[in-house]
Amino acid sequence: MSTTTFEVLEEHKAFGGRLVRFKHLSEACGHMVAYVYVPPREAGCPALYVLGGLTASDANCATKLATAQQAAAQHGVVLVFPDTSPREGPDDEHPLLGRGASYYVDATREPWSSHYGMFSYVTDELPRLIEATFHTSGRSICGHSMGGHGALVAFLRKSNLYASCSAFAPVSNPSAIPPPAPAWRAFSAYLGGGTVDDSPDAPWREIWRSYDACELIKAYDGRPLQILVDQGAADPKIHVLGARRLVDAAKLNDKVTLEYREQAGYDHDLATFVATFVADHVAYHASRHQK
Amino acid sequence: MSTTTFEVLEEHKAFGGRLVRFKHLSEACGHMVAYVYVPPREAGCPALYVLGGLTASDANCATKLATAQQAAAQHGVVLVFPDTSPREGPDDEHPLLGRGASYYVDATREPWSSHYGMFSYVTDELPRLIEATFHTSGRSICGHSMGGHGALVAFLRKSNLYASCSAFAPVSNPSAIPPPAPAWRAFSAYLGGGTVDDSPDAPWREIWRSYDACELIKAYDGRPLQILVDQGAADPKIHVLGARRLVDAAKLNDKVTLEYREQAGYDHDLATFVATFVADHVAYHASRHQK
């Protein structure tokens, strides 16, 4: 039982509420840490899961996004900052693979498959722990870059679990943007496949598409969904991220409404680009929980 | 000429303005870096100098205080985040001395005296560079912990240079709070003296008092001054910081009006305590420049 291993590592009062870091033993991922911001109105708040980007962690997302906490205090939202990967076990010491680089998939290939179960962790195991511990009511999800990808994939695959989804500069079409895109190397390691010349029907492509926001938007066939995306127009990674492809994909499926905002002059930086617009996103998610 | 060595290291759009990191060659301190936040209304804004605490840097102050940038954008204030010490030369590798631990003094003892000229740097050399480069008009100063000490000392010694001063959990009475207070060891290394049993008239005590906010408040004899101080009531360092002593000192001098706010539940943390109240401070300083 993961909840029995729950241990608070630190707690600070912030914006009238509290920022808590805890560790726990996850069935999917081993020993994990996370930050949670609890607003002054503690019980019954919706939880917004905030997924970090490549090389990020629970800690830098929590400390660089003070504006998110300020907005969460105002709107009565709990913020959950999971770590971006397990921190134990196999690691090939490549900065774009392993620690800080989970891409929020459930890995199927050794050595990663033993405990790189981040999709299950973020969409199922962690929310159950959060709801039991912090008494949240309702879920929304957002993320930055690799974490924007994680948020979109979670929402599109498990839309019944979430009231809303947004993303900042998300990795948007990883199964179709070939190397040297870092997602390609990670998908290949975690899920197998990745030979660019393989047939369009190669079995690995099906698995990859199940973690690809553009493909999931095209294939989506449930209740009508809305998605908010902010992308910096001056982001040097704009083409490899492929966020503009989300616009094209959403045009093909009238069940998915995408609000795509390209923000003039902004780059890819967490502490400036995301910090600037994250309060908007917190307000957006809060409004989606008000009936 | 320090301005000729000015070089921008990075720049990010943030809150409609821009966050710039630059390096330059300082006469007082050698090679130095700093962050500057420039609000959307670029020219003619007052500059608020934000001095960091022990072990901090220009970078963690800038990235953890997004709420300060948000407020500075709103109020039209330039924020200057100097580094907390020189980063070259002597360093005894003690984490509470040398790098990240300047205490914003002009060191008089070798090996520090060669380039630990942080008081001159922060109050004179850097402001001249900022005004020439970013076209700011008017100065205010604030800081956290060791940086709160630096801000108070700068304001009380050079009140004609500043429109206003505030501090978060400042080191307040370093010449009277003996070891193991970290400031005592640093003052001893940088300024000489420090033998606790020495006479009250020992020459070193005079120099130490010139860097002691409580002593400077008692001795102050210029135009009427106001100071704003926030102190976390749950700060585990509250007694060694000595901020309550500022209240007693200000009672002895009717030329200094202190607004001292002890914030229930808050600790000493930059990313939570300071981040929560820094927007208030930015608004306070902005108001002091409006005639």
XYZ file of C-alpha atoms in Angstrom:
582
model
C 0.000 0.000 0.000
C 1.669 3.161 -1.139
C -0.191 5.406 1.282
C 1.427 3.737 4.286
C 4.848 4.945 3.124
C 3.737 8.577 2.771
C 6.192 10.902 4.534
C 6.270 14.696 4.580
C 9.801 15.962 3.808
C 9.177 19.677 4.208
C 6.342 22.137 4.507
C 6.273 25.915 4.064
C 3.450 28.384 4.411
C 2.948 30.142 1.062
C 0.309 32.580 -0.149
C -1.832 31.798 2.861
C -1.761 28.062 2.123
C 1.077 25.567 2.303
C 3.638 24.002 -0.002
C 4.335 20.403 1.037
C 6.996 18.055 -0.274
C 6.497 14.370 0.421
C 7.952 11.020 -0.549
C 6.171 7.741 -0.957
C 6.729 4.267 -2.367
C 4.959 3.911 -5.701
C 4.002 0.523 -7.111
C 4.584 1.815 -10.636
C 7.776 3.832 -10.103
C 9.503 2.951 -6.824
C 10.453 5.704 -4.378
C 8.996 8.988 -5.588
C 8.796 12.585 -4.372
C 6.277 15.307 -5.181
C 5.337 18.827 -4.159
C 1.736 19.792 -3.441
C 0.462 23.317 -2.996
C -2.636 23.425 -0.791
C -4.548 26.731 -0.892
C -6.043 28.405 2.192
C -9.412 26.802 1.448
C -8.080 23.312 2.065
C -10.771 20.668 1.536
C -12.799 19.881 -1.541
C -10.624 21.803 -3.993
C -9.964 20.477 -7.489
C -6.425 19.209 -8.106
C -4.413 20.528 -11.036
C -1.571 18.166 -11.953
C 1.419 20.132 -13.312
C 3.838 17.956 -15.302
C 7.387 19.228 -15.790
C 9.594 19.157 -18.844
C 12.769 17.303 -19.781
C 15.436 17.534 -17.019
C 12.965 19.273 -14.697
C 11.843 17.952 -11.310
C 9.069 18.427 -8.793
C 11.328 20.957 -7.050
C 12.139 23.344 -9.850
C 8.551 23.382 -11.089
C 7.291 24.179 -7.593
C 9.878 26.876 -6.847
C 9.865 28.585 -10.241
C 6.071 28.758 -10.482
C 5.248 30.979 -7.516
C 2.738 32.735 -9.751
C 0.854 29.431 -10.088
C 0.657 29.121 -6.305
C -0.497 32.711 -5.999
C -3.313 32.012 -8.488
C -4.152 28.670 -6.870
C -4.538 30.408 -3.507
C -6.919 32.880 -5.107
C -9.000 30.338 -7.025
C -8.987 27.491 -4.500
C -7.006 24.947 -6.513
C -4.580 22.305 -5.206
C -1.446 22.087 -7.374
C 0.353 18.751 -7.664
C 3.925 18.784 -8.985
C 4.986 15.165 -9.624
C 8.598 14.354 -10.340
C 9.408 13.961 -14.039
C 10.652 10.366 -13.735
C 11.701 7.703 -11.248
C 15.069 8.513 -9.664
C 16.322 4.975 -9.030
C 17.570 2.074 -11.077
C 18.626 2.029 -14.702
C 20.002 5.191 -16.116
C 22.182 5.296 -19.170
C 23.520 8.691 -18.077
C 22.306 10.324 -21.246
C 20.686 13.622 -20.218
C 17.775 13.046 -22.599
C 16.940 9.560 -21.325
C 16.167 8.061 -17.944
C 16.125 10.440 -14.980
C 14.133 13.570 -15.689
C 13.087 12.192 -19.076
C 10.231 9.718 -18.591
C 7.992 11.205 -21.276
C 5.196 9.989 -18.994
C 4.906 6.613 -20.701
C 4.518 3.138 -19.208
C 7.779 1.653 -20.481
C 7.486 -1.800 -22.040
C 11.185 -2.517 -22.654
C 13.887 -3.628 -20.238
C 15.492 -2.213 -18.200
C 12.914 0.582 -18.043
C 9.780 -1.554 -17.827
C 10.535 -2.592 -14.247
C 9.589 0.795 -12.822
C 9.210 3.487 -15.489
C 5.437 3.309 -15.155
C 4.905 7.050 -15.254
C 1.666 7.047 -17.236
C 0.005 4.823 -14.633
C 1.632 6.778 -11.839
C 0.478 10.202 -12.994
C -3.017 9.234 -14.141
C -3.949 6.691 -11.488
C -1.688 5.923 -8.549
C -0.665 9.454 -7.594
C -4.202 10.903 -7.930
C -5.556 8.216 -5.613
C -2.892 9.105 -3.052
C -3.562 12.839 -3.427
C -7.311 12.415 -3.047
C -6.926 10.244 0.042
C -4.376 12.586 1.627
C -5.431 16.105 0.603
C -9.173 15.491 0.107
C -9.245 17.013 -3.366
C -12.351 16.744 -5.511
C -11.928 16.597 -9.285
C -8.846 16.571 -11.508
C -7.346 18.746 -14.190
C -3.962 18.413 -15.849
C -1.405 20.662 -17.504
C 2.286 20.551 -18.294
C 5.272 22.125 -19.972
C 7.135 20.714 -22.992
C 7.595 16.974 -22.242
C 5.033 17.558 -19.489
C 2.656 19.237 -21.931
C 2.846 16.036 -23.950
C 2.142 14.044 -20.798
C -0.872 16.207 -19.965
C -2.377 16.015 -23.462
C -1.893 12.254 -23.683
C -3.416 11.694 -20.245
C -6.421 13.874 -21.081
C -7.044 12.392 -24.521
C -6.686 8.794 -23.330
C -8.539 9.202 -20.026
C -10.823 12.139 -20.632
C -13.383 10.808 -18.168
C -10.886 11.403 -15.351
C -10.286 15.112 -16.021
C -12.383 18.243 -16.121
C -9.832 20.104 -18.254
C -6.360 20.114 -19.827
C -3.863 22.741 -20.899
C -0.274 22.763 -22.067
C 2.721 25.051 -22.499
C 4.864 24.382 -25.571
C 3.961 20.674 -25.622
C 5.829 17.898 -27.410
C 2.905 17.322 -29.775
C 3.662 14.793 -32.476
C 6.544 12.614 -31.237
C 5.727 9.595 -33.414
C 6.114 11.670 -36.577
C 9.071 13.973 -35.849
C 12.192 11.842 -36.418
C 15.639 12.017 -34.819
C 17.362 14.065 -33.575
C 14.095 14.920 -31.757
C 14.816 13.753 -28.196
C 11.366 12.162 -27.841
C 12.183 9.729 -30.648
C 15.186 8.319 -28.805
C 13.195 8.056 -25.563
C 10.203 6.337 -27.183
C 12.556 3.893 -28.865
C 14.205 3.025 -25.559
C 11.016 2.797 -23.502
C 8.583 1.343 -26.058
C 10.776 -0.352 -28.681
C 10.814 0.348 -32.389
C 11.980 3.568 -33.914
C 13.522 2.432 -37.191
C 12.544 5.367 -39.359
C 12.336 3.276 -42.541
C 9.915 0.718 -41.073
C 6.523 0.356 -42.746
C 3.673 2.635 -41.601
C 2.024 -0.537 -40.320
C 4.938 -1.686 -38.173
C 3.499 -2.761 -34.795
C 5.620 -0.333 -32.766
C 4.030 2.618 -34.532
C 0.663 1.755 -32.995
C 2.115 1.960 -29.479
C 3.883 5.210 -30.264
C 0.660 6.743 -31.594
C -1.014 5.919 -28.283
C 1.415 8.423 -26.706
C 1.137 11.069 -29.434
C -1.221 14.009 -28.866
C -1.783 14.741 -32.564
C -2.662 11.129 -33.308
C -4.904 10.913 -30.246
C -6.751 14.079 -31.236
C -7.422 12.673 -34.708
C -8.649 9.349 -33.311
C -10.644 10.770 -30.381
C -14.299 9.740 -30.256
C -15.827 10.640 -26.882
C -17.540 13.628 -25.277
C -16.584 17.029 -26.720
C -13.242 18.242 -25.309
C -11.576 21.610 -25.039
C -7.810 22.124 -24.760
C -5.839 25.307 -24.069
C -2.266 25.561 -25.422
C 0.239 28.414 -25.062
C 3.313 28.302 -27.274
C 6.080 30.913 -27.296
C 6.502 32.309 -30.792
C 10.229 32.830 -30.125
C 10.744 29.297 -28.793
C 13.822 27.924 -30.582
C 12.286 24.429 -30.261
C 8.981 25.372 -31.871
C 9.352 23.086 -34.899
C 10.644 20.024 -33.098
C 7.877 20.394 -30.504
C 5.298 20.546 -33.274
C 2.566 22.351 -31.348
C 1.218 23.933 -34.528
C 0.379 20.402 -35.687
C -2.184 20.247 -32.894
C -4.117 22.965 -34.699
C -4.198 20.910 -37.896
C -5.188 17.759 -36.018
C -8.035 19.501 -34.163
C -9.410 20.787 -37.465
C -9.930 17.137 -38.466
C -12.036 16.264 -35.406
C -14.948 18.442 -34.357
C -15.072 16.726 -30.973
C -11.826 18.481 -29.968
C -11.760 22.271 -29.661
C -8.277 23.676 -29.362
C -7.505 27.186 -28.159
C -3.954 27.651 -29.438
C -2.222 30.899 -28.471
C 1.172 31.741 -29.917
C 2.680 34.290 -27.566
C 4.848 36.867 -29.340
C 8.404 37.173 -28.067
C 8.260 34.348 -25.510
C 10.711 31.451 -25.588
C 10.632 28.008 -23.938
C 11.747 28.961 -20.420
C 9.878 27.626 -17.383
C 10.744 30.518 -15.059
C 9.651 33.239 -17.499
C 7.348 31.962 -20.295
C 5.418 29.449 -18.180
C 5.533 31.663 -15.070
C 3.934 34.469 -17.079
C 0.911 32.510 -18.317
C 0.411 29.853 -15.658
C -1.958 32.051 -13.629
C -4.241 32.214 -16.687
C -4.180 28.442 -16.854
C -4.959 28.029 -13.150
C -7.963 30.346 -13.568
C -9.046 28.418 -16.685
C -8.941 25.097 -14.860
C -10.706 26.507 -11.797
C -13.526 27.741 -14.025
C -13.957 24.259 -15.507
C -14.762 22.863 -12.076
C -17.454 25.423 -11.307
C -20.866 24.127 -12.210
C 35.656 51.232 -17.363
C 33.244 48.544 -16.265
C 30.572 49.459 -18.773
C 32.790 48.497 -21.694
C 32.851 44.888 -20.496
C 29.063 44.641 -20.263
C 27.823 41.476 -22.007
C 24.315 40.041 -22.118
C 24.372 36.319 -21.272
C 20.687 35.561 -21.777
C 17.391 37.321 -22.192
C 13.823 36.041 -21.824
C 10.516 37.783 -22.306
C 8.595 37.693 -19.011
C 5.324 39.302 -17.932
C 5.382 41.514 -21.005
C 8.877 42.814 -20.172
C 12.230 41.054 -20.209
C 14.543 39.269 -17.813
C 18.171 39.882 -18.748
C 21.287 38.267 -17.316
C 24.564 40.032 -17.951
C 28.182 39.893 -16.863
C 30.593 42.746 -16.441
C 33.994 43.503 -14.937
C 33.603 45.351 -11.660
C 36.376 47.482 -10.194
C 35.278 46.555 -6.684
C 34.560 42.843 -7.172
C 36.090 41.480 -10.376
C 33.942 39.556 -12.849
C 30.307 39.754 -11.760
C 26.918 38.631 -13.065
C 23.448 40.022 -12.382
C 19.863 39.622 -13.501
C 17.688 42.630 -14.352
C 13.950 42.537 -14.901
C 12.811 45.357 -17.197
C 9.037 45.950 -17.217
C 7.022 46.670 -20.401
C 7.304 50.409 -19.728
C 11.059 50.415 -20.221
C 12.553 53.859 -19.739
C 12.470 56.101 -16.698
C 11.370 53.436 -14.208
C 12.740 53.373 -10.671
C 15.165 50.537 -9.920
C 14.560 48.250 -6.954
C 17.765 46.450 -5.905
C 16.960 43.001 -4.494
C 19.797 41.573 -2.385
C 19.880 37.815 -1.815
C 20.645 35.840 1.311
C 23.486 33.558 2.393
C 24.297 30.938 -0.307
C 21.846 32.572 -2.752
C 22.789 34.015 -6.137
C 21.427 36.374 -8.759
C 19.917 33.330 -10.468
C 17.900 31.765 -7.695
C 16.550 35.133 -6.567
C 15.452 35.944 -10.111
C 13.882 32.554 -10.838
C 12.177 32.038 -7.473
C 10.655 35.513 -7.362
C 8.373 35.415 -10.405
C 5.770 37.182 -8.270
C 8.173 40.133 -7.932
C 8.505 40.354 -11.710
C 4.731 40.129 -12.123
C 4.317 43.052 -9.708
C 7.185 45.003 -11.275
C 5.525 44.675 -14.682
C 2.319 46.048 -13.218
C 3.891 48.939 -11.315
C 6.630 49.889 -13.769
C 9.655 49.006 -11.638
C 13.022 47.658 -12.817
C 14.281 44.854 -10.555
C 18.033 44.370 -10.144
C 19.234 41.060 -8.703
C 22.982 41.365 -7.972
C 25.009 38.307 -7.131
C 25.560 37.765 -3.395
C 29.378 37.885 -3.596
C 32.300 37.808 -5.989
C 32.809 34.347 -7.487
C 36.568 34.429 -8.002
C 39.663 34.379 -5.850
C 39.990 33.471 -2.190
C 37.478 31.066 -0.812
C 38.092 29.071 2.298
C 35.424 26.611 1.139
C 33.374 27.195 4.234
C 29.752 27.491 3.097
C 29.155 30.443 5.408
C 32.158 32.476 4.202
C 33.356 33.663 0.819
C 31.215 32.782 -2.180
C 27.561 33.533 -1.597
C 28.380 35.060 1.775
C 29.683 38.601 1.268
C 27.414 40.239 3.855
C 27.603 43.218 1.498
C 30.615 44.757 3.271
C 33.755 46.316 1.827
C 36.275 43.846 3.216
C 39.351 45.393 4.862
C 41.313 42.220 5.593
C 43.397 40.039 3.282
C 42.708 38.005 1.261
C 39.173 39.398 0.964
C 40.061 43.080 0.700
C 41.405 42.675 -2.837
C 37.944 42.286 -4.361
C 35.236 41.730 -1.754
C 34.052 45.316 -2.186
C 30.372 44.469 -2.195
C 29.157 47.545 -0.302
C 30.713 49.837 -2.901
C 29.540 47.546 -5.688
C 25.898 47.430 -4.641
C 25.528 51.047 -3.575
C 27.650 52.776 -6.205
C 29.258 50.877 -9.071
C 26.352 48.639 -10.066
C 23.709 51.423 -9.853
C 25.812 53.606 -12.154
C 26.011 50.760 -14.654
C 22.276 50.038 -14.384
C 21.337 53.675 -14.857
C 23.601 54.038 -17.894
C 22.355 50.789 -19.452
C 18.674 50.531 -18.530
C 17.894 54.257 -18.137
C 16.357 53.857 -14.698
C 15.425 56.878 -12.641
C 15.602 56.630 -8.857
C 16.668 53.814 -6.537
C 15.090 51.688 -3.859
C 16.563 48.680 -2.086
C 15.326 45.528 -0.402
C 16.738 42.140 0.499
C 16.282 38.833 2.238
C 18.168 37.669 5.332
C 21.858 38.551 4.687
C 20.488 40.680 1.835
C 17.986 42.347 4.165
C 20.984 43.359 6.254
C 22.687 44.665 3.136
C 19.618 46.687 2.160
C 19.153 48.219 5.613
C 22.829 49.133 5.923
C 22.906 50.680 2.452
C 19.767 52.714 3.157
C 20.826 53.910 6.600
C 24.341 54.845 5.497
C 23.407 56.354 2.130
C 19.820 57.460 2.617
C 20.222 60.271 0.097
C 20.635 57.656 -2.659
C 17.383 55.786 -2.029
C 13.691 56.604 -2.072
C 12.818 53.595 0.092
C 14.005 50.408 1.776
C 12.408 47.155 2.870
C 13.651 43.817 4.151
C 12.566 40.218 4.623
C 13.856 38.521 7.761
C 17.000 40.687 7.868
C 20.213 39.981 9.781
C 19.636 42.961 12.070
C 22.186 43.226 14.838
C 25.285 41.294 13.721
C 27.742 43.182 15.923
C 25.876 42.144 19.074
C 24.801 38.542 18.395
C 27.894 36.427 19.093
C 29.023 33.112 17.584
C 27.745 30.733 16.375
C 25.840 33.438 14.440
C 27.304 33.110 10.919
C 27.543 36.886 10.478
C 30.031 37.070 13.364
C 32.477 34.724 11.635
C 32.108 36.591 8.339
C 32.578 40.042 9.907
C 35.664 38.771 11.704
C 37.164 37.470 8.462
C 36.285 40.479 6.323
C 36.673 43.325 8.834
C 38.980 41.935 11.544
C 38.236 41.736 15.242
C 35.612 39.521 16.737
C 37.125 38.570 20.070
C 33.977 38.473 22.176
C 35.787 39.484 25.370
C 37.343 42.634 23.884
C 36.397 45.946 25.436
C 33.288 47.780 24.169
C 35.703 50.431 22.894
C 37.861 48.064 20.846
C 38.462 49.727 17.465
C 36.990 46.828 15.458
C 33.625 47.307 17.126
C 33.273 50.716 15.500
C 33.694 49.212 12.023
C 31.278 46.404 12.812
C 28.664 48.891 14.025
C 28.914 50.687 10.671
C 27.492 47.489 9.128
C 24.849 46.863 11.794
C 21.270 47.983 11.091
C 20.288 48.319 14.754
C 23.318 50.454 15.553
C 22.809 52.554 12.407
C 19.153 53.166 13.289
C 20.126 54.373 16.772
C 22.829 56.685 15.385
C 20.876 57.980 12.376
C 20.545 61.760 12.148
C 19.249 62.786 8.715
C 15.891 63.279 7.010
C 13.015 61.204 8.405
C 13.122 57.616 7.090
C 10.579 54.837 6.790
C 11.451 51.149 6.631
C 9.211 48.143 5.934
C 10.211 44.761 7.387
C 8.450 41.389 7.051
C 9.595 38.602 9.363
C 8.147 35.084 9.398
C 6.887 34.272 12.882
C 7.750 30.576 12.321
C 11.274 31.351 11.075
C 13.613 29.004 12.979
C 16.333 31.688 12.686
C 14.217 34.464 14.170
C 16.392 34.995 17.248
C 19.791 34.858 15.559
C 18.521 37.245 12.870
C 17.384 39.648 15.553
C 14.764 41.516 13.518
C 12.702 42.266 16.638
C 15.675 44.340 17.832
C 14.990 46.725 14.951
C 11.699 47.600 16.653
C 13.495 48.484 19.874
C 16.145 50.499 18.033
C 13.555 52.485 16.062
C 11.773 53.375 19.301
C 14.956 55.195 20.369
C 15.097 57.406 17.249
C 12.051 59.323 16.069
C 13.718 59.978 12.709
C 13.251 56.313 11.784
C 9.759 54.880 11.406
C 9.706 51.114 11.183
C 6.732 49.110 9.942
C 7.528 45.663 11.323
C 5.152 42.866 10.328
C 5.534 39.422 11.876
C 3.745 37.048 9.521
C 2.073 34.140 11.294
C 3.107 30.696 10.105
C 5.756 31.791 7.618
C 9.340 30.538 7.828
C 12.584 31.804 6.245
C 12.195 30.350 2.751
C 12.868 32.510 -0.325
C 10.537 30.615 -2.681
C 7.532 30.709 -0.327
C 7.829 33.369 2.423
C 9.550 36.024 0.304
C 7.612 35.065 -2.844
C 4.352 35.586 -0.945
C 5.072 39.140 0.243
C 7.453 40.509 -2.369
C 4.620 41.872 -4.534
C 3.547 44.014 -1.548
C 7.098 45.312 -1.310
C 7.310 46.127 -5.010
C 4.058 48.100 -4.741
C 5.386 49.863 -1.624
C 8.573 50.924 -3.369
C 6.708 51.993 -6.516
C 4.491 54.237 -4.393
C 7.547 55.917 -2.864
C 8.659 57.108 -6.293
C 5.320 58.674 -7.191
C 5.271 62.327 -6.355
